[in-house]
CSV table of C-alpha atoms and ligand atoms in Angstrom, one decimal:
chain,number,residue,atom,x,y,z
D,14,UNK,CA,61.9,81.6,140.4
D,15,UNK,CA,64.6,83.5,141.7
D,16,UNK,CA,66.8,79.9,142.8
D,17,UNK,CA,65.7,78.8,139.0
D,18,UNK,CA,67.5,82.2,137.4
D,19,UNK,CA,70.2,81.8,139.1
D,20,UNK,CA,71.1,78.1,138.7
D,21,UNK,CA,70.2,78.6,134.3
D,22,UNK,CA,73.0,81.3,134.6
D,23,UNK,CA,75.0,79.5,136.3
D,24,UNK,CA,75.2,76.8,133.6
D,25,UNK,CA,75.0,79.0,131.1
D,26,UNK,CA,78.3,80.6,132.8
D,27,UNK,CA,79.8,77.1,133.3
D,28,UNK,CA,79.7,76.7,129.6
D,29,UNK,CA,81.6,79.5,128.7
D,30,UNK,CA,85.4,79.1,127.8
D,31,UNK,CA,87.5,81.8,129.2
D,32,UNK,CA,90.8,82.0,126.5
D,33,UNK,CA,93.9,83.5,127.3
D,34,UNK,CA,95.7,84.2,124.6
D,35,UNK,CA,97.9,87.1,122.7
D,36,UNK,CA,96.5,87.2,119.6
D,37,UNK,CA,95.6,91.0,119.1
D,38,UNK,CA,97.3,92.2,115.6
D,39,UNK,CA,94.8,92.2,113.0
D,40,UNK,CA,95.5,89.1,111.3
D,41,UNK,CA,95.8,87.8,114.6
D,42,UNK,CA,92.2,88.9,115.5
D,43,UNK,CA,90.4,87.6,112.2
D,44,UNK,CA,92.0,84.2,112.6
D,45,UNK,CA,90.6,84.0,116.3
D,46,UNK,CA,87.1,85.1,115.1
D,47,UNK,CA,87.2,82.6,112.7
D,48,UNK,CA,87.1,80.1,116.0
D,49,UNK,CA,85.0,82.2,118.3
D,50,UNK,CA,82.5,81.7,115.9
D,51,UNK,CA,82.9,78.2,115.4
D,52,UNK,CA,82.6,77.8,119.2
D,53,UNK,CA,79.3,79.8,119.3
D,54,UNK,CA,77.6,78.3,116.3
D,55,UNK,CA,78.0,75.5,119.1
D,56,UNK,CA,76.9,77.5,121.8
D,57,UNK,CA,80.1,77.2,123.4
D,58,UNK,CA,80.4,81.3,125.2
D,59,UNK,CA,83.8,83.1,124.8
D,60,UNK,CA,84.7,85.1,127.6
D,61,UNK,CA,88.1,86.9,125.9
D,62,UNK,CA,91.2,87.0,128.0
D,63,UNK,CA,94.3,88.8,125.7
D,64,UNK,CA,97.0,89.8,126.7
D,65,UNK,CA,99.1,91.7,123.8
D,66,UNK,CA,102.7,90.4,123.5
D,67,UNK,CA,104.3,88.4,120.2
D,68,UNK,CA,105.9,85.4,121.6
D,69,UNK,CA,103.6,85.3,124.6
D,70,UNK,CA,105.8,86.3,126.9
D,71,UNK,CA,103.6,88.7,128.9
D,72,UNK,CA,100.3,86.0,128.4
D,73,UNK,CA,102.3,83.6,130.4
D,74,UNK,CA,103.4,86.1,133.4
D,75,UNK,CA,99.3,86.9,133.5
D,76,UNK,CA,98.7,83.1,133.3
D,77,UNK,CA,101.6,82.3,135.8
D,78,UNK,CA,99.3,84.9,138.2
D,79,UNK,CA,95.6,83.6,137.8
D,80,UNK,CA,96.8,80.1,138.5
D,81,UNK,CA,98.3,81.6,141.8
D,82,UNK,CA,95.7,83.4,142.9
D,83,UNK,CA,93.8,80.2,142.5
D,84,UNK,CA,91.7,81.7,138.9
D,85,UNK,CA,92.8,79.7,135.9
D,86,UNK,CA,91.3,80.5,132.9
D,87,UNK,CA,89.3,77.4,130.9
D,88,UNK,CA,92.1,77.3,128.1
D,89,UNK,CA,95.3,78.7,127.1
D,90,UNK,CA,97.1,79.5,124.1
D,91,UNK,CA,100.5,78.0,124.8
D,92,UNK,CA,103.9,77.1,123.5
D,93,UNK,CA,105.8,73.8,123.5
D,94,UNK,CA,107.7,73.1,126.7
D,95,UNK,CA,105.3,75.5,128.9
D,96,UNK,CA,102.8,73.1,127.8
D,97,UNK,CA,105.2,70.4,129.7
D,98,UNK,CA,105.8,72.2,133.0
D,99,UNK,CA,102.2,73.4,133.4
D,100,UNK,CA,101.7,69.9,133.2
D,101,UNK,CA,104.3,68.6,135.8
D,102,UNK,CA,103.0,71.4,138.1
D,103,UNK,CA,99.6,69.0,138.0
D,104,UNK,CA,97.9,72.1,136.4
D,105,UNK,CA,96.1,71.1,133.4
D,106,UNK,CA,92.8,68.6,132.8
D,107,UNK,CA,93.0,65.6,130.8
D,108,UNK,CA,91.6,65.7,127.2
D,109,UNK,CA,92.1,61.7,126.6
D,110,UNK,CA,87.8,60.9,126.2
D,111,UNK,CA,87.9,63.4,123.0
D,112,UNK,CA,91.2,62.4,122.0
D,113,UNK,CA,90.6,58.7,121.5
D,114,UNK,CA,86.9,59.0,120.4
D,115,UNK,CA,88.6,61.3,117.4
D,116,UNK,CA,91.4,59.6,117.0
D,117,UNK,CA,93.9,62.8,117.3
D,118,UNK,CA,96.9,60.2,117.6
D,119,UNK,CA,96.7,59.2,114.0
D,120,UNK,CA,96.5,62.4,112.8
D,121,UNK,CA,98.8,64.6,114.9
D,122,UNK,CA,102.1,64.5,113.8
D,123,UNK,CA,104.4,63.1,115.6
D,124,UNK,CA,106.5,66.3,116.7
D,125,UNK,CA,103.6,68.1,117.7
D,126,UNK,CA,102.4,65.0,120.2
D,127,UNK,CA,105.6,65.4,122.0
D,128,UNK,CA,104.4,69.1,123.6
D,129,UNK,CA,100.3,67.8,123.5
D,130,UNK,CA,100.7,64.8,125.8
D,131,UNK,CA,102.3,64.2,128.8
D,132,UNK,CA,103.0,60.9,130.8
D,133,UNK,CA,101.0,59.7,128.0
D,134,UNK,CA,97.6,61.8,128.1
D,135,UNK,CA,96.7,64.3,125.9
D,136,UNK,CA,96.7,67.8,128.0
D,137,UNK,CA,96.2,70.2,124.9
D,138,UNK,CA,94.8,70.9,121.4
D,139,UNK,CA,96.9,72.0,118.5
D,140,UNK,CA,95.7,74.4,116.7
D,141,UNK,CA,98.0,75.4,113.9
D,142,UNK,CA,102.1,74.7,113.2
D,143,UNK,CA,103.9,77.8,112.4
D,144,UNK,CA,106.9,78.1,111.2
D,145,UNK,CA,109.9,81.1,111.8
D,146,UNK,CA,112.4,80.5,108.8
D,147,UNK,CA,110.4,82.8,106.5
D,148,UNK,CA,111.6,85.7,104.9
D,149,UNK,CA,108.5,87.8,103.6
D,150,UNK,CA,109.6,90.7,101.0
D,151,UNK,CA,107.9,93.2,99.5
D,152,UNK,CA,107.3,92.1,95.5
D,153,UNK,CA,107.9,96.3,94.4
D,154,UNK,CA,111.2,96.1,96.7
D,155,UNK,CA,112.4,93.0,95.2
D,156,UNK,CA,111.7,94.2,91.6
D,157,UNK,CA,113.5,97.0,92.0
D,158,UNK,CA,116.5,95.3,92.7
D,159,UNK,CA,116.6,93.0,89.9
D,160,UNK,CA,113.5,90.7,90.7
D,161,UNK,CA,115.2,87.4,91.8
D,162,UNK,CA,114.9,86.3,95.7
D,163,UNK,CA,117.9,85.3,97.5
D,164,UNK,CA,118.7,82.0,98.3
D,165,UNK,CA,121.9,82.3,99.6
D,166,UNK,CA,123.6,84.1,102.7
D,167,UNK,CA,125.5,85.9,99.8
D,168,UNK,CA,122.6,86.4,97.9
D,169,UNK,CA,120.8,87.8,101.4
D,170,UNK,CA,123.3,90.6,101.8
D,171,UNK,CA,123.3,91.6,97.8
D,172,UNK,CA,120.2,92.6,98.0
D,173,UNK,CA,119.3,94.1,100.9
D,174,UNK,CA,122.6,96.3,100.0
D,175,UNK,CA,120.3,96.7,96.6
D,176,UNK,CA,116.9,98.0,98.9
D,177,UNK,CA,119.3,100.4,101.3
D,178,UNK,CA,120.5,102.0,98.1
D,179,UNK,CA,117.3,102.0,96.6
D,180,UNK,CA,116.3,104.5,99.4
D,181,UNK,CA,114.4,102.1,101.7
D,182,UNK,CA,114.4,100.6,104.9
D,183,UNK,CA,115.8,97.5,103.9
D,184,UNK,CA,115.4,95.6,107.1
D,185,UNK,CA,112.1,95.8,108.8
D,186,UNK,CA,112.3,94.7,112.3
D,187,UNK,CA,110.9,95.3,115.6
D,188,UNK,CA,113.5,95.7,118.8
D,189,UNK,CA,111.9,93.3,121.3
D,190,UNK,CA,114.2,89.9,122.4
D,191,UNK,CA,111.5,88.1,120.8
D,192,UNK,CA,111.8,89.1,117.3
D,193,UNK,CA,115.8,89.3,117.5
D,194,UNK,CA,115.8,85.7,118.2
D,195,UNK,CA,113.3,84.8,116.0
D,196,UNK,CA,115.7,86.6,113.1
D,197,UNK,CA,118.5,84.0,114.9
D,198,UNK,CA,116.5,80.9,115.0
D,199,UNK,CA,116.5,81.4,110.9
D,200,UNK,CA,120.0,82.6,110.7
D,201,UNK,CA,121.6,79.5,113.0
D,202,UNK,CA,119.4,77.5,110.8
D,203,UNK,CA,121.4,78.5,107.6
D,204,UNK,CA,125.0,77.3,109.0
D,205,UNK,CA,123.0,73.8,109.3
D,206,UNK,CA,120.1,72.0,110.7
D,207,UNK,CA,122.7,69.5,112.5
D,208,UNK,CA,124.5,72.6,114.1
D,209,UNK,CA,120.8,74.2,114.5
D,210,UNK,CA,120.2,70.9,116.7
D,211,UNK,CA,123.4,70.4,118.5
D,212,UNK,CA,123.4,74.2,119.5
D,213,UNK,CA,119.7,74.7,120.6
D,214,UNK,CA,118.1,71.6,120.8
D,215,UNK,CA,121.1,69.4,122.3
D,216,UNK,CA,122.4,72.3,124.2
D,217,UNK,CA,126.5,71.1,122.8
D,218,UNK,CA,128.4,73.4,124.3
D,219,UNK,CA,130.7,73.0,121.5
D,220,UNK,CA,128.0,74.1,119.3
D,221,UNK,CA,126.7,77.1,121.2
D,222,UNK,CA,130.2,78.7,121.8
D,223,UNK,CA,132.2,77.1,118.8
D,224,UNK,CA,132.8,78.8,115.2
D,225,UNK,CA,129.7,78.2,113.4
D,226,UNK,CA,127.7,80.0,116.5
D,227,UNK,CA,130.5,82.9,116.2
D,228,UNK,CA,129.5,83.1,112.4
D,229,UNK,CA,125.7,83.3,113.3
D,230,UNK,CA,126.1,86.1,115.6
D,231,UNK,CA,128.3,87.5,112.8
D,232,UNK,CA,125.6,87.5,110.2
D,233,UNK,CA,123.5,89.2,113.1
D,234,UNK,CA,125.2,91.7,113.6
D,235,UNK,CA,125.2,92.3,110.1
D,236,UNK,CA,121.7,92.2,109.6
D,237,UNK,CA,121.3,94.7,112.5
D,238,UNK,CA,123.2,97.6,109.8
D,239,UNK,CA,119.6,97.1,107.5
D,240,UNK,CA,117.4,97.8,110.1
D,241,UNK,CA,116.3,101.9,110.2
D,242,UNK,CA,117.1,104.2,113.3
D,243,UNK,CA,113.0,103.4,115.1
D,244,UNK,CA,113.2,99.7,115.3
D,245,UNK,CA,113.5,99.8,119.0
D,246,UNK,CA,110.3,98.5,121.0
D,247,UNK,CA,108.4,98.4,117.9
D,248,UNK,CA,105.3,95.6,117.6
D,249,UNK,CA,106.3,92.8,114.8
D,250,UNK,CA,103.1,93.8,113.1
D,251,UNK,CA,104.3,97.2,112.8
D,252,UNK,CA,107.3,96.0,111.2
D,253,UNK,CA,105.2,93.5,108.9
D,254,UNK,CA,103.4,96.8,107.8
D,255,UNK,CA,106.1,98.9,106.9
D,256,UNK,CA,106.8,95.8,104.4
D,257,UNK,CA,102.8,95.7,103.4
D,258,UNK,CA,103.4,99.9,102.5
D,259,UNK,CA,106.6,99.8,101.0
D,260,UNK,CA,108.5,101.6,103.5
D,261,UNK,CA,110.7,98.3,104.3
D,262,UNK,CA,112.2,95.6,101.8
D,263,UNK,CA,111.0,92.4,104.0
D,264,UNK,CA,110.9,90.9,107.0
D,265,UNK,CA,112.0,87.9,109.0
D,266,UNK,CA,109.4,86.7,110.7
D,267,UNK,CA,107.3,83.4,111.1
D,268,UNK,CA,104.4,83.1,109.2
D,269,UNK,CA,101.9,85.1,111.5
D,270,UNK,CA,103.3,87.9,109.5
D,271,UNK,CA,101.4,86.4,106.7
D,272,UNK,CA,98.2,87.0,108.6
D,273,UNK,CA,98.9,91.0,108.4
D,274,UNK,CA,99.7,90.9,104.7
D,275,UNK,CA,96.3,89.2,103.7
D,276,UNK,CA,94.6,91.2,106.2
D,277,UNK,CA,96.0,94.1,104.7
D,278,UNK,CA,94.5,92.9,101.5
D,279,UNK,CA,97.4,91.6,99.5
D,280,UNK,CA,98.5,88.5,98.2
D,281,UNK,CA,101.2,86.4,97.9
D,282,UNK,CA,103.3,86.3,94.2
D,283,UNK,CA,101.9,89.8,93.7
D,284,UNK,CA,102.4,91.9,96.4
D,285,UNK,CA,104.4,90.1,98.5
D,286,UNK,CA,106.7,86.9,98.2
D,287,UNK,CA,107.9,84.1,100.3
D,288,UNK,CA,110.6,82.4,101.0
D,289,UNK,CA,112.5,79.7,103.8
D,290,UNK,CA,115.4,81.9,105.2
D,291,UNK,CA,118.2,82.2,102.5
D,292,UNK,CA,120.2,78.9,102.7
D,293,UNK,CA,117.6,76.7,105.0
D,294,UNK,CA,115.2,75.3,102.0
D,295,UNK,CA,114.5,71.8,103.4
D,296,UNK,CA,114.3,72.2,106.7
D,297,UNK,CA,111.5,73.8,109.3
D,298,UNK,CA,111.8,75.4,112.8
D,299,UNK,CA,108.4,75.2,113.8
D,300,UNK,CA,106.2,76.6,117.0
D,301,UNK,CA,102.8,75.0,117.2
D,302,UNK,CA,100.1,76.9,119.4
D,303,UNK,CA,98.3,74.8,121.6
D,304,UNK,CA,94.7,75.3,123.6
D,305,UNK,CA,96.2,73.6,127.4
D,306,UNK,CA,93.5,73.0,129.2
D,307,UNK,CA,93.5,74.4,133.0
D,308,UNK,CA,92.1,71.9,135.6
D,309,UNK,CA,88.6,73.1,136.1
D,310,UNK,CA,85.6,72.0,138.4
D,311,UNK,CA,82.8,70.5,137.5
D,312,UNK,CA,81.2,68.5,134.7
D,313,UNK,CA,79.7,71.3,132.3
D,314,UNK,CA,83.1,73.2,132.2
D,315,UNK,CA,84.8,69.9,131.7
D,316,UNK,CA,82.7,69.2,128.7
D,317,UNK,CA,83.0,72.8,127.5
D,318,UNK,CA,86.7,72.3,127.3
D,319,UNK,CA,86.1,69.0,125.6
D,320,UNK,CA,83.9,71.0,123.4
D,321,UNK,CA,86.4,73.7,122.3
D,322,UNK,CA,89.1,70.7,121.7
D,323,UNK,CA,87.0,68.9,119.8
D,324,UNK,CA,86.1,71.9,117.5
D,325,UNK,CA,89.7,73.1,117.8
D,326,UNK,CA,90.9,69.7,116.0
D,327,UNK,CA,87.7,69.4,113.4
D,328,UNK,CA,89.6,69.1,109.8
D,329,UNK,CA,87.4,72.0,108.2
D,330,UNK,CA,88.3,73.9,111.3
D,331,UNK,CA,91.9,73.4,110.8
D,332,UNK,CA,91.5,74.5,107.4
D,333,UNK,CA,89.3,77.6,107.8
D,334,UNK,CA,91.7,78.8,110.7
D,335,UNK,CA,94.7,78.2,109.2
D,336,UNK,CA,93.9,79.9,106.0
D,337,UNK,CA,93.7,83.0,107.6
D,338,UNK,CA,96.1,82.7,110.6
D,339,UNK,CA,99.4,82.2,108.0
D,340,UNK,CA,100.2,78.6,109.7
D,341,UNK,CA,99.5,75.0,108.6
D,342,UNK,CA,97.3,72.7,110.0
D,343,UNK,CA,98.5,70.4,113.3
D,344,UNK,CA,96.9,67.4,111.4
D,345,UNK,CA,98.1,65.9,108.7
D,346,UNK,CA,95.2,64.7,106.8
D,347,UNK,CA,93.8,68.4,105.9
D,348,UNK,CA,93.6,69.1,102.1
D,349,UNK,CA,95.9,72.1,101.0
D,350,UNK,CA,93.0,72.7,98.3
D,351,UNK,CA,92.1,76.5,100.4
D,352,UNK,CA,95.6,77.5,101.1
D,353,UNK,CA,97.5,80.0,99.0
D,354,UNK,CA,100.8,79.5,97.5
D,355,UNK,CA,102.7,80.2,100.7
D,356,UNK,CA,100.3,78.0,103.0
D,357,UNK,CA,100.4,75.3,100.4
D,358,UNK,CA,105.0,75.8,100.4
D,359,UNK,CA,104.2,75.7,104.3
D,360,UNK,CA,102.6,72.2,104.1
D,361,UNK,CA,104.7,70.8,101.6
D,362,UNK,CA,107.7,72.0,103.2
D,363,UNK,CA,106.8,70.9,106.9
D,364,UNK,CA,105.9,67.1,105.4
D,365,UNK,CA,109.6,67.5,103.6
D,366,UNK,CA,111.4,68.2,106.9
D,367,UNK,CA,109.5,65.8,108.8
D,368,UNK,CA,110.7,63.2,106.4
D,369,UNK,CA,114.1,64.4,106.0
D,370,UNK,CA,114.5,64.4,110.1
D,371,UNK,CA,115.5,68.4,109.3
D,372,UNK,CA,112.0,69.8,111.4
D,373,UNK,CA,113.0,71.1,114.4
D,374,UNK,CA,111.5,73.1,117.6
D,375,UNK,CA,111.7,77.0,117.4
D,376,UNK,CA,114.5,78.2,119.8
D,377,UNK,CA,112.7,81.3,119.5
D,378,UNK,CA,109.3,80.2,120.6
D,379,UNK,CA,109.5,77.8,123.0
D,380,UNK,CA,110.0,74.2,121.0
D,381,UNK,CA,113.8,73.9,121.7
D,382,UNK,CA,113.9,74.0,125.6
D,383,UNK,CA,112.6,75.0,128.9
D,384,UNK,CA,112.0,78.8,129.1
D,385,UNK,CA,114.5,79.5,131.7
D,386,UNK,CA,117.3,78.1,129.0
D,387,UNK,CA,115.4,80.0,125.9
D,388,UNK,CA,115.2,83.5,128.0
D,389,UNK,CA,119.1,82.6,128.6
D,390,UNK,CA,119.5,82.6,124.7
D,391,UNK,CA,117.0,85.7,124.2
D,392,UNK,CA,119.5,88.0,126.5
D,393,UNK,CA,122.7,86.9,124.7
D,394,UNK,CA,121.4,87.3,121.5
D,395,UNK,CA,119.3,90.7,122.2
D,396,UNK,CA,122.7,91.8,123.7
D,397,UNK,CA,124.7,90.7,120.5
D,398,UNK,CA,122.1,92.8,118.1
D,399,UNK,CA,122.3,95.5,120.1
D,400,UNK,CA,126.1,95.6,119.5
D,401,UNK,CA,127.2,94.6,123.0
D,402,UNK,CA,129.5,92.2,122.3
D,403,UNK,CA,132.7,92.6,120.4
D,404,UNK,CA,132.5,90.4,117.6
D,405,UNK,CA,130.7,86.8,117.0
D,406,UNK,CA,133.2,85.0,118.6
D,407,UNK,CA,132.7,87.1,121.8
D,408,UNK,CA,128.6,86.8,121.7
D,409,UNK,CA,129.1,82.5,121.0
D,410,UNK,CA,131.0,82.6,124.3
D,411,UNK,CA,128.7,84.3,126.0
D,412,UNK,CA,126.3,82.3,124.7
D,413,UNK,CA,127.9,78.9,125.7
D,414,UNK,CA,128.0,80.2,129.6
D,415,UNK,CA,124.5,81.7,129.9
D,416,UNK,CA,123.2,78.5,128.3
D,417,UNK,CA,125.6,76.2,131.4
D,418,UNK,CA,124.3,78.5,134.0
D,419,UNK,CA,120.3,78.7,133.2
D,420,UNK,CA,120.6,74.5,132.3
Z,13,LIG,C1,102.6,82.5,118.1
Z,13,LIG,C2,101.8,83.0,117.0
Z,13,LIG,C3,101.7,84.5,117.1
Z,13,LIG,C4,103.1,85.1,117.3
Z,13,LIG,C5,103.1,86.6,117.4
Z,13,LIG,C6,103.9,83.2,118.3
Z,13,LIG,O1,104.6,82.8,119.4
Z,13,LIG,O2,102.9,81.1,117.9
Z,13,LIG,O3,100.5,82.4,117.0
Z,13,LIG,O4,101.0,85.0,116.0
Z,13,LIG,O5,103.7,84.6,118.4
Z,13,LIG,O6,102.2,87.1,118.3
């Protein structure tokens, strides 16, 4: 009786998924209840990992200490190239069965398969395809300075001069390394999606410590003078809320922000607007977050993760999750029918770029290069918000080195 308890709890406990991940914002929470309860209606158990952190940052420190204490969690939310070097390390299980029974390489685009697979087998699930060259302002703010959303550098600086005097915080943003070069991956964007490339995808040191960098650095610095006097240390969702209460103009921010704004009730063209970074219309830096699945003994785990993938890459899933996430789906035969106006500009847009060769991995969040070479980038450009460095041309110098010596 006893031996018979214990072995049915044992499979029920083997067909749990433990998730590590760093959703925790509320919009971040109601999209990952939208597949916890996916997973149970299969009967798939959740055992919830987070670990709070935009950018994942602190997720992957936890991850990097469960592994080594020989504990990996079932499945992990995870970025681009981490995806890669958990899987040179040998680390993750092999999710090829589901993959080719569902056909995911048909319907995975292209630049999202690069991070999914490695040496050829599929090692994760995508879940979503964010993007961070999004602007999200506050429709009242924006009204009140005439009503028309920039579309130019130019046009960026007019009215955000427009919010300050209006009495506002024009800026919203939160001081963590994260967010600073999330505002950079958008700004390097609008001096070019070649020099984007060159400088954080190529890793040209031309690029990284030549004049259009020092003009990026330039435009950060600027930025910086719209931000209020609290920004340091605070949460991105706190920042997306001062927007969502009219305390802030907007924010620039990928399009988890989104998330908050419909959480908080409000909706896009009336209470808020969207819009690609001034000046990068036609092109997409874009993080996808992937479910890497650990290596994991035995057959009723393995099929549990098989399970969540599956489920994970169901077109209604995609659809349901992404709706309320802020991202697009990873597959590209989902109908845009549910999405609102800005979800349905994210999908159209992410097609455009992928057509136009302008999509491109998030510097920011992991897509561009290996995370020793991004943290490089995160402590120059932190450093060159923070006003540490003289002028533009003194932060793209210091750029160029810390980029040679992390390479
Ligand atoms: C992830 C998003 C998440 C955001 C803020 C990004 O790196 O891709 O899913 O919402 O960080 O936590």
């Amino acid at each position: 009786m006893v031996a018979a308890l214990l072995s049915s709890t044992a499979i029920a406990q083997a067909e749990d998924v433990e998730v590590l991940h760093w959703w925790t914002s509320g919009g971040e929470a109601a999209a990952l209840n939208v597949l916890k309860e996916d997973l149970k209606s299969k009967s798939i158990g959740w055992i919830d990992m987070p670990v709070a952190g935009g950018g994942g940052e602190a997720a992957m420190t936890t991850l990097r200490a469960r592994v080594t204490a020989g504990n990996p969690p079932t499945a992990v939310q995870m970025l681009g190239y981490d995806i890669q070097d958990w899987a040179a390390e040998g680390a993750l299980g092999n999710l090829d069965a589901v993959a080719s029974a569902e056909g995911w390489d048909g319907v995975v685009p292209t630049a999202l398969q690069a991070f999914s697979k490695y040496d050829g087998h599929w090692i994760a699930a995508p879940v979503n395809v964010h993007s961070t060259n999004w602007v999200w302002i506050s429709k009242p703010a924006l009204d009140a300075t005439g009503g028309k959303a920039p579309e130019s550098w130019d046009e960026l600086v007019a009215v955000l001069d427009k919010m300050q005097a209006n009495g506002i915080t024009a800026l919203a943003h939160g001081g963590q390394a994260w967010q600073e070069a999330t505002v950079f991956d958008g700004v390097a964007l609008s001096l070019g999606a070649d020099f984007y490339k060159a400088a954080f995808v190529d890793l040209d040191p031309a690029a990284l410590g030549g004049e259009k960098m020092a003009e990026a650095f330039n435009r950060l610095i600027k930025l910086r003078s719209y931000v209020d006097a609290n920004f340091s240390g605070r949460d991105w969702n706190l920042a997306s809320a001062m927007v969502i209460n009219g305390e802030a103009g907007m924010q620039m921010m990928g399009d988890w922000a989104k998330g908050e704004f419909l959480k908080a009730g409000k909706k896009p063209g009336v209470d808020f607007v969207c819009i690609r970074f001034p000046g990068t219309q036609g092109a997409v830096t874009f993080n996808s977050d992937q479910f890497a699945m650990f290596g994991v003994e035995g057959e009723a785990k393995q099929s549990a993760q098989a399970a969540m993938a599956s489920s994970i890459m169901a077109p209604t899933f995609q659809s349901a999750f992404n709706v309320v996430k802020g991202s697009v789906p990873a597959r590209t035969d989902v109908p845009n029918a549910d999405f609102d106006d800005c979800g349905k500009k994210g999908m159209a847009d992410l097609a455009e770029a992928n057509g136009a060769g302008t999509l491109l991995g998030s510097m920011a969040h992991g897509h561009a290069n290996r995370a020793a070479v991004k943290n490089a980038i995160y402590d120059v450009v932190t450093a060159a918000f923070n006003g540490q460095y003289g002028d533009g041309a003194a932060a793209a110098k210091a750029l160029a080195d810390a980029v040679e010596a992390a390479k």
